Amino acid sequence: MDEVPEKLGLVAWVEEVFAPMIQRRVDIGRGRTWCARWWEHPEVAVRLDALRLAWYELTATGPDGDTGAGCSSWWVNHVDPTLMTLLDGDTGPMSGCRPDHHSASPVPVLRTEPAPPRSEP
């Protein structure tokens, strides 16, 4: 029985697996941006962690040593839509940043108001 490789933590996975395989032009003139300090953006970290977990699940080899359609599914159903959101230079979670500059004023989180107290029966 083949040994299952140990899962990398998020930072190691982004640096060693994810970032080296992503090739996108990220500059605001193209409407896309990236922040090299991605971990300082909570939404980015959560979304990349979801990609990491899906990657381990969908690229795991089966008994025949093949990943089947899992790898394609990971790209089409997970990476592509996630990058559309993350790299959006107008409304994405890193839209206040540039590839070579982290903004000290990131995009604000959604505003909420306290819910009214509920009366219990």
XYZ file of C-alpha atoms in Angstrom:
121
model
C 0.000 0.000 0.000
C 1.371 3.417 -1.009
C 2.024 5.911 1.731
C -0.186 9.014 1.616
C 1.945 12.176 1.566
C 1.540 14.490 4.527
C -0.547 17.565 3.813
C 1.336 20.836 3.751
C 0.051 23.734 5.818
C -1.523 26.651 3.979
C 1.541 28.907 3.711
C 3.817 26.083 2.569
C 1.204 24.856 0.076
C 0.718 28.336 -1.431
C 4.485 28.932 -1.679
C 5.544 25.454 -2.825
C 2.580 24.167 -4.834
C 0.004 26.798 -5.767
C 1.892 30.016 -6.599
C 4.524 28.301 -8.793
C 1.838 26.781 -11.027
C -0.296 29.932 -11.478
C 0.681 32.106 -14.418
C -1.450 35.248 -14.702
C -0.691 38.822 -15.634
C -1.686 40.731 -12.535
C -1.618 44.447 -13.025
C -4.356 46.957 -12.483
C -4.280 47.989 -16.164
C -5.663 44.539 -16.919
C -8.183 44.720 -14.073
C -6.365 42.091 -12.015
C -4.170 42.380 -8.969
C -2.385 40.215 -6.406
C -0.826 40.999 -3.069
C 2.414 39.228 -2.160
C 1.215 39.488 1.456
C -1.912 37.497 0.637
C -2.034 36.036 4.168
C -2.972 39.487 5.535
C -6.295 39.299 3.693
C -8.652 36.990 5.636
C -10.907 36.184 2.665
C -7.893 35.308 0.533
C -6.467 33.002 3.197
C -9.802 31.216 3.690
C -10.366 30.784 -0.044
C -6.832 29.531 -0.642
C -7.208 27.084 2.229
C -10.401 25.771 0.608
C -8.433 25.341 -2.643
C -5.691 23.532 -0.734
C -8.118 21.075 0.838
C -9.893 20.483 -2.487
C -6.511 19.965 -4.171
C -5.568 17.211 -1.742
C -8.941 15.533 -2.168
C -9.257 15.859 -5.938
C -5.677 15.073 -6.898
C -5.340 12.001 -4.690
C -4.455 8.946 -6.726
C -6.815 6.024 -6.853
C -5.889 2.351 -6.533
C -4.642 2.395 -10.129
C -2.306 5.345 -9.434
C -4.405 7.745 -11.527
C -6.186 10.907 -10.387
C -8.955 10.451 -12.937
C -10.837 13.660 -13.725
C -10.154 15.086 -10.256
C -7.281 17.291 -11.372
C -9.318 18.805 -14.206
C -12.239 19.313 -11.860
C -9.978 21.137 -9.409
C -8.899 23.611 -12.090
C -12.276 24.183 -13.737
C -14.564 24.092 -10.701
C -12.296 25.488 -7.997
C -9.239 27.410 -9.199
C -10.759 29.319 -12.109
C -13.726 30.813 -10.216
C -11.634 31.466 -7.105
C -8.991 33.363 -9.066
C -11.696 35.433 -10.780
C -12.748 36.632 -7.317
C -9.338 36.933 -5.681
C -7.600 38.744 -8.525
C -10.435 41.174 -9.315
C -8.731 44.564 -9.269
C -11.990 46.481 -8.735
C -13.912 44.542 -6.100
C -11.725 41.630 -4.982
C -10.311 41.242 -1.478
C -6.886 42.462 -2.635
C -8.202 45.315 -4.806
C -6.546 47.917 -2.575
C -3.141 46.332 -3.232
C -0.769 45.974 -6.143
C 1.472 42.982 -6.879
C 4.439 44.852 -5.404
C 2.628 46.881 -2.735
C 0.425 45.860 0.202
C -2.182 48.450 1.150
C -2.463 49.365 4.820
C -6.134 50.136 4.073
C -7.517 46.869 2.752
C -11.005 46.436 1.392
C -13.491 46.725 4.280
C -15.380 43.709 5.539
C -19.144 43.525 5.185
C -20.952 45.772 7.642
C -23.507 44.225 9.977
C -25.802 45.513 12.688
C -26.776 43.663 15.853
C -29.848 41.518 15.375
C -32.815 42.340 17.591
C -33.238 40.072 20.599
C -35.468 37.107 19.966
C -38.278 36.345 22.305
C -38.177 32.769 23.437
C -41.541 30.950 23.737
